Short mmCIF file of C-alpha atoms in Angstrom, two decimals:
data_model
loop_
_atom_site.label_atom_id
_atom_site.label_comp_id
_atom_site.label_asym_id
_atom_site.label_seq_id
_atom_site.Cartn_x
_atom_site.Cartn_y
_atom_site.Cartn_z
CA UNK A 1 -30.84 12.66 7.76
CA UNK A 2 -29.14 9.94 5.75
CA UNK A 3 -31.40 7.31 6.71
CA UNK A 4 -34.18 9.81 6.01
CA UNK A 5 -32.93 10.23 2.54
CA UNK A 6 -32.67 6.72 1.59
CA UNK A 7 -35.73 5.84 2.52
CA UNK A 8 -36.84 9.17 0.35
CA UNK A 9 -34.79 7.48 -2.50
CA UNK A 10 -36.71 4.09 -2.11
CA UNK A 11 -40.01 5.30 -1.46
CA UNK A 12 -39.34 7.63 -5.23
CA UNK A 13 -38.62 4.21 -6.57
CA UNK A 14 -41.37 2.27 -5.26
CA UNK A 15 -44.27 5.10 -5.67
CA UNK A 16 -43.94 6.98 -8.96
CA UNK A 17 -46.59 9.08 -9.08
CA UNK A 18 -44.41 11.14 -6.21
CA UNK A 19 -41.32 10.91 -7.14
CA UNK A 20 -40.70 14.16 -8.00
CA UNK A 21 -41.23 15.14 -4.31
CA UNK A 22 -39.44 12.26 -2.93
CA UNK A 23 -36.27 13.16 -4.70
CA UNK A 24 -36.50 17.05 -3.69
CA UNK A 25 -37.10 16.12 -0.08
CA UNK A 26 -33.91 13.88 -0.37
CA UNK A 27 -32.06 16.55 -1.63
CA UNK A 28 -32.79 18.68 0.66
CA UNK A 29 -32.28 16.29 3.27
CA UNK A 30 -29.04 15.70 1.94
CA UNK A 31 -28.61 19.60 1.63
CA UNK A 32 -29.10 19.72 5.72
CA UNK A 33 -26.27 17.09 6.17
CA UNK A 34 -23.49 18.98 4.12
CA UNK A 35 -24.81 22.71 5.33
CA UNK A 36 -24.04 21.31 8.83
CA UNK A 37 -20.63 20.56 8.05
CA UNK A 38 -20.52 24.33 6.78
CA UNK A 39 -21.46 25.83 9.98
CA UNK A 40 -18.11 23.48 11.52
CA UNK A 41 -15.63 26.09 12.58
CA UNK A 42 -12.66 23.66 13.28
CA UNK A 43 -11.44 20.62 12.93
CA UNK A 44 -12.74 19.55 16.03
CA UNK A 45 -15.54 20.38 15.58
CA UNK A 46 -15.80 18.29 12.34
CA UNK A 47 -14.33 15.81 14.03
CA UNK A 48 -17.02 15.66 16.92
CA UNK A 49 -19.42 15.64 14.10
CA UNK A 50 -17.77 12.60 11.92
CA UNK A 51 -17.13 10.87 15.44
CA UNK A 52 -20.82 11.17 16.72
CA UNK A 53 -22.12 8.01 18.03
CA UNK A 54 -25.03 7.75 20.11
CA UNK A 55 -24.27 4.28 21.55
CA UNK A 56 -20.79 5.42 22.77
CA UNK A 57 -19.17 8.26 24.61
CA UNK A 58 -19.01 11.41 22.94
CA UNK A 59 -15.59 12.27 21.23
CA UNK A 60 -12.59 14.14 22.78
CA UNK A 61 -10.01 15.79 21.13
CA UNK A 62 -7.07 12.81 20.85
CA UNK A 63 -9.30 10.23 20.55
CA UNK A 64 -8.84 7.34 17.80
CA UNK A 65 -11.20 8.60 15.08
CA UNK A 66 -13.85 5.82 14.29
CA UNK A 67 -15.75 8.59 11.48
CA UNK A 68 -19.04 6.78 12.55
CA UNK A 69 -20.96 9.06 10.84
CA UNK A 70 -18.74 9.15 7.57
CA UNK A 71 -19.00 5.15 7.22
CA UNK A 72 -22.92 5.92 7.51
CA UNK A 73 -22.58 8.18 5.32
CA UNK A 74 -20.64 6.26 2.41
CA UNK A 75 -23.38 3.35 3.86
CA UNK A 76 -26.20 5.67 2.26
CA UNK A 77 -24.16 6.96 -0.51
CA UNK A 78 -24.50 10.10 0.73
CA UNK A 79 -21.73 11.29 -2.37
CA UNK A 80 -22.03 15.45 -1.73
CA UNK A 81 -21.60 14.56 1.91
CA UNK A 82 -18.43 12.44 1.81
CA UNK A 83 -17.03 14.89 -1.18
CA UNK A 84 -17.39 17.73 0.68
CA UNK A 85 -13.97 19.85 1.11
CA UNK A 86 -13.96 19.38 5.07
CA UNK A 87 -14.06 16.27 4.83
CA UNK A 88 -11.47 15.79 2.15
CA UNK A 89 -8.96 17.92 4.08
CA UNK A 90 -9.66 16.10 7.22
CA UNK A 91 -8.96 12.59 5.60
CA UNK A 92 -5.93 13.84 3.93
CA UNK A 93 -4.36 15.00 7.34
CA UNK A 94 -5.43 11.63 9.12
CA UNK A 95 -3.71 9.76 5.36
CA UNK A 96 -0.55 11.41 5.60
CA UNK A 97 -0.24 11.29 9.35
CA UNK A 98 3.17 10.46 10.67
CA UNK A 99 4.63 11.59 7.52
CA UNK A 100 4.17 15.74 7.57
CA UNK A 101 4.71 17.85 4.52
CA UNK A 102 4.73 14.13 1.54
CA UNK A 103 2.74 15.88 -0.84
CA UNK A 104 4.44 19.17 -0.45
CA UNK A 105 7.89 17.12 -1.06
CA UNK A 106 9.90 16.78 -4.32
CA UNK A 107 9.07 13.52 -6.58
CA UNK A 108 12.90 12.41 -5.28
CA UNK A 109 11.77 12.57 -1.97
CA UNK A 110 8.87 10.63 -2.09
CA UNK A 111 10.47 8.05 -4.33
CA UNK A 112 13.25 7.69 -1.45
CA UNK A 113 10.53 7.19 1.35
CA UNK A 114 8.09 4.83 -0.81
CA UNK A 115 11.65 2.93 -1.67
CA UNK A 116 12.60 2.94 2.09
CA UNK A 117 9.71 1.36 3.30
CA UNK A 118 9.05 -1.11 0.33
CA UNK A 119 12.68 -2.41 1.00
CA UNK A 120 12.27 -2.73 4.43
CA UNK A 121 8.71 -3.90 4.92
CA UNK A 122 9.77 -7.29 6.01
CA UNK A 123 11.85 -5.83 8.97
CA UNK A 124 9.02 -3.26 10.15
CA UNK A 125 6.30 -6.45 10.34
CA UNK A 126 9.03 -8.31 12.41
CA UNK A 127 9.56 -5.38 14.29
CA UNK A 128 5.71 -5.14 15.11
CA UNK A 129 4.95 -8.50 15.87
CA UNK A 130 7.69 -7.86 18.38
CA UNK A 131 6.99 -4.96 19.79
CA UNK A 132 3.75 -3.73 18.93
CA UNK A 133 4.35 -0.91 21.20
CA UNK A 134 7.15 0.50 20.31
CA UNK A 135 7.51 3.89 18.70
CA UNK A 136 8.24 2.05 15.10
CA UNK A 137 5.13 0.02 15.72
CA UNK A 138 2.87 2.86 16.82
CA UNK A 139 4.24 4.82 13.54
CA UNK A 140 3.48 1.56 11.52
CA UNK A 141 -0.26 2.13 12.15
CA UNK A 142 -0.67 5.18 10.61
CA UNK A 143 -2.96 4.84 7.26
CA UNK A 144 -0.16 6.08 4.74
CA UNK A 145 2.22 3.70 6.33
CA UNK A 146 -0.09 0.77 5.96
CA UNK A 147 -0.76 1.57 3.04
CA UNK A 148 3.07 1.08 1.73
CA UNK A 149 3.29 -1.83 3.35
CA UNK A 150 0.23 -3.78 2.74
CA UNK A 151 1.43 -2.51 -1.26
CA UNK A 152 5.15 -3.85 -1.33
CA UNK A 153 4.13 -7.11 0.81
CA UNK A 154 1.17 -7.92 -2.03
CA UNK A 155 3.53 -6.58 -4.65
CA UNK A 156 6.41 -9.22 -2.87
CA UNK A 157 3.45 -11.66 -2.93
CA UNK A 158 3.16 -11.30 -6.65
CA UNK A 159 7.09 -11.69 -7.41
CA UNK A 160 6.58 -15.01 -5.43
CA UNK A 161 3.67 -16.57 -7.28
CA UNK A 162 6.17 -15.40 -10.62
CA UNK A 163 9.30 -17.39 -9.22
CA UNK A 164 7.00 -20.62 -8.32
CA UNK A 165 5.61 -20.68 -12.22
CA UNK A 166 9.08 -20.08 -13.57
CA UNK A 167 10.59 -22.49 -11.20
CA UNK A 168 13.21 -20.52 -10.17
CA UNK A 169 14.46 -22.71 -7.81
CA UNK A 170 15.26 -24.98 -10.37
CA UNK A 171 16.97 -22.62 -12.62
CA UNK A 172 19.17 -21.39 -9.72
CA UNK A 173 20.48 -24.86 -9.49
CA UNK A 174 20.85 -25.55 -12.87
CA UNK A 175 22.68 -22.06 -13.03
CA UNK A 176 24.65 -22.38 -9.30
CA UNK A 177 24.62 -25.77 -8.02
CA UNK A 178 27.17 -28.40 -7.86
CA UNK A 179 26.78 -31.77 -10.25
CA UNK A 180 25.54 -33.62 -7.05
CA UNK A 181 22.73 -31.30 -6.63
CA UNK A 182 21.97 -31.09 -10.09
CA UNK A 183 21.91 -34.97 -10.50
CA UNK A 184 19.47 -35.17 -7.25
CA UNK A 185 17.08 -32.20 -9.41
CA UNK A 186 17.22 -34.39 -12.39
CA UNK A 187 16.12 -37.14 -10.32
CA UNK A 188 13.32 -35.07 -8.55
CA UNK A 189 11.96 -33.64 -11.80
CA UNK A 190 12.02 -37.14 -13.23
CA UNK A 191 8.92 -37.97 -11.13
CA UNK A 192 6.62 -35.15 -10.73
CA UNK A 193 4.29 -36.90 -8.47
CA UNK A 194 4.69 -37.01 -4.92
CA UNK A 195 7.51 -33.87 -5.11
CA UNK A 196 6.93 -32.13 -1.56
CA UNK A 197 6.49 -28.26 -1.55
CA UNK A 198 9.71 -25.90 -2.53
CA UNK A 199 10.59 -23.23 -0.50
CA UNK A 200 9.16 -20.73 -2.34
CA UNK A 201 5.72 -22.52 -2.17
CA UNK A 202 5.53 -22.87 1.45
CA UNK A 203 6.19 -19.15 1.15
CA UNK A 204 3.27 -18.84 -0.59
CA UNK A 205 1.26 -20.85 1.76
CA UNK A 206 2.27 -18.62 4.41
CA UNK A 207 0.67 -15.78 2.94
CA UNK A 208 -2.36 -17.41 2.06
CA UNK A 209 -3.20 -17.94 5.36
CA UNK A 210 -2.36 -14.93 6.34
CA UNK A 211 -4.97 -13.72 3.37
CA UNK A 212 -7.94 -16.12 5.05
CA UNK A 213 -6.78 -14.74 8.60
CA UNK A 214 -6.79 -11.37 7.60
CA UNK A 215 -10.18 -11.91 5.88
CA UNK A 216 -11.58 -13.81 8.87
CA UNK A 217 -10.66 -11.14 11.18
CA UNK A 218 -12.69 -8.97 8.99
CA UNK A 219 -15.63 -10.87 9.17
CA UNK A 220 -15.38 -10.95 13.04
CA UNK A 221 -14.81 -6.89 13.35
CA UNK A 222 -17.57 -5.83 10.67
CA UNK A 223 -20.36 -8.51 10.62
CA UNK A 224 -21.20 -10.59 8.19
CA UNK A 225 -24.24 -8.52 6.50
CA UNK A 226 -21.36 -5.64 6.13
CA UNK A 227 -19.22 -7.71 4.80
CA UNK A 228 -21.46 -8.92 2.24
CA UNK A 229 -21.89 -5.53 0.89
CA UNK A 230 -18.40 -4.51 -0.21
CA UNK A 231 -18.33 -6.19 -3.77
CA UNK A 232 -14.19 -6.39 -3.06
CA UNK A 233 -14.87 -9.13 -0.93
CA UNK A 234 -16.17 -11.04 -2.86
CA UNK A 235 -13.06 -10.97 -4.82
CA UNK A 236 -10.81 -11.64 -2.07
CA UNK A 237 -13.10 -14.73 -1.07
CA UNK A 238 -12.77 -16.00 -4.71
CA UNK A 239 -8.73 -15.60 -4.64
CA UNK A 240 -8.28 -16.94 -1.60
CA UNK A 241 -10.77 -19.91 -2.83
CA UNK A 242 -8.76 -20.08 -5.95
CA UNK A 243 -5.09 -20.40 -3.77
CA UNK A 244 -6.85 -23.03 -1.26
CA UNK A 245 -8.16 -25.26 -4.66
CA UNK A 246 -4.62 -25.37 -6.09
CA UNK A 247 -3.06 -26.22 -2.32
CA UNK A 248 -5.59 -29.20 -2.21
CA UNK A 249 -4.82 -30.09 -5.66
CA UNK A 250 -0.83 -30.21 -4.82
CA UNK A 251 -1.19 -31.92 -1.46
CA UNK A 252 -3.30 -34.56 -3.65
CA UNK A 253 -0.60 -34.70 -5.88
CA UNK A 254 1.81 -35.41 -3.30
CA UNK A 255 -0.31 -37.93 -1.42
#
């Protein structure tokens, strides 16, 4: 049905003297998808629906959740489909997973647990590179929790990149250090060129590899054709372009 009704949408586009019937057989194709989801009595059976794949095994109940036919869906902007209230309710439970009852709790409460985990983000990714199997790992995986972390370590990322243009390494000597140490920074600042990386920096270089892993591994899992499609991408190939043009440009500087 959703491949149906794109093809509908083209074809009104391409032949105009029938559009008018194209678009009212899309709608009503797109009427069949979202009166099936109707007739779904439970959320299994929603789930069996959203989970439907014909080139693998059908879904049982405790299955990971793939929502094969929700990406083809969003795929062929299928918008009354995806918006429907079944399906909203069923992607809420699967968001807040692991954390029962968040948007039920008090604003105090859900400060507290956003606070928790955005203090202690760097110990949880430790903790899962460990022991990926571990109950704290397995609870790491749910979507709201990755969420909160992937947040507070880009938000971390950003306090970085604010240090390295302030130079706060420099200020904390100036500030902290003894008259040695700020005798060897005069020294250092006195010729710019050829300075090796601070700290902070290699920090930063850390996570920008981590940004062209994570987008490589992307590439890998979804294609290349899919990955072409979500516009974001293109923006995280342009930052990550951006970050690998001013590396070159110091390791220049340093040569």
């Amino acid at each position: 049905a959703f491949q149906l009704s794109w093809e509908l949408r083209n074809l009104a586009f391409a032949e105009q003297e029938c559009k008018s019937e194209y678009l009212e057989l899309r709608r009503q194709c797109q009427t069949f998808a979202v009166d099936l989801l109707d007739q779904s009595r439970s959320s299994q059976e929603l789930a069996i629906i959203l989970n439907y794949d014909p080139e693998s095994p059908p879904y049982m109940d405790g299955d990971h959740m793939k929502l094969t036919r929700l990406e083809l869906a969003i795929d062929y902007k299928q918008k009354k489909f995806v918006a429907h209230p079944n399906i909203q309710q069923l992607l809420a439970a699967m968001w807040y997973e692991g954390v029962p009852g968040f948007r039920r709790k008090s604003a105090l409460d859900k400060i507290a647990i956003i606070t928790k985990v955005a203090v202690l983000f760097p110990l949880y990714c430790m903790l899962y590179m460990i022991a990926p199997t571990c109950e704290t790992s397995k609870f790491m995986r749910k979507p709201f929790m990755k969420f909160l972390i992937h947040a507070s370590s880009y938000l971390f990322f950003l306090f970085l990149l604010i240090l390295v243009s302030q130079r706060a390494e420099v200020q904390v000597v100036l500030l902290f250090g003894t008259e040695s140490m700020k005798r060897a920074l005069q020294e250092e600042l006195a010729r710019q060129r050829g300075n090796g990386p601070t700290y902070l920096e290699c920090l930063v270089v850390i996570y920008v590899i981590g940004f062209i892993w994570e987008e490589t591994q992307e590439i890998f899992a979804e294609g290349i054709q899919s990955y072409l499609k979500n516009m974001w991408n293109f923006i995280d190939f342009s930052r990550n372009f951006l970050y690998c043009c001013v590396v070159l440009l110091r390791v220049i500087a340093y040569i």
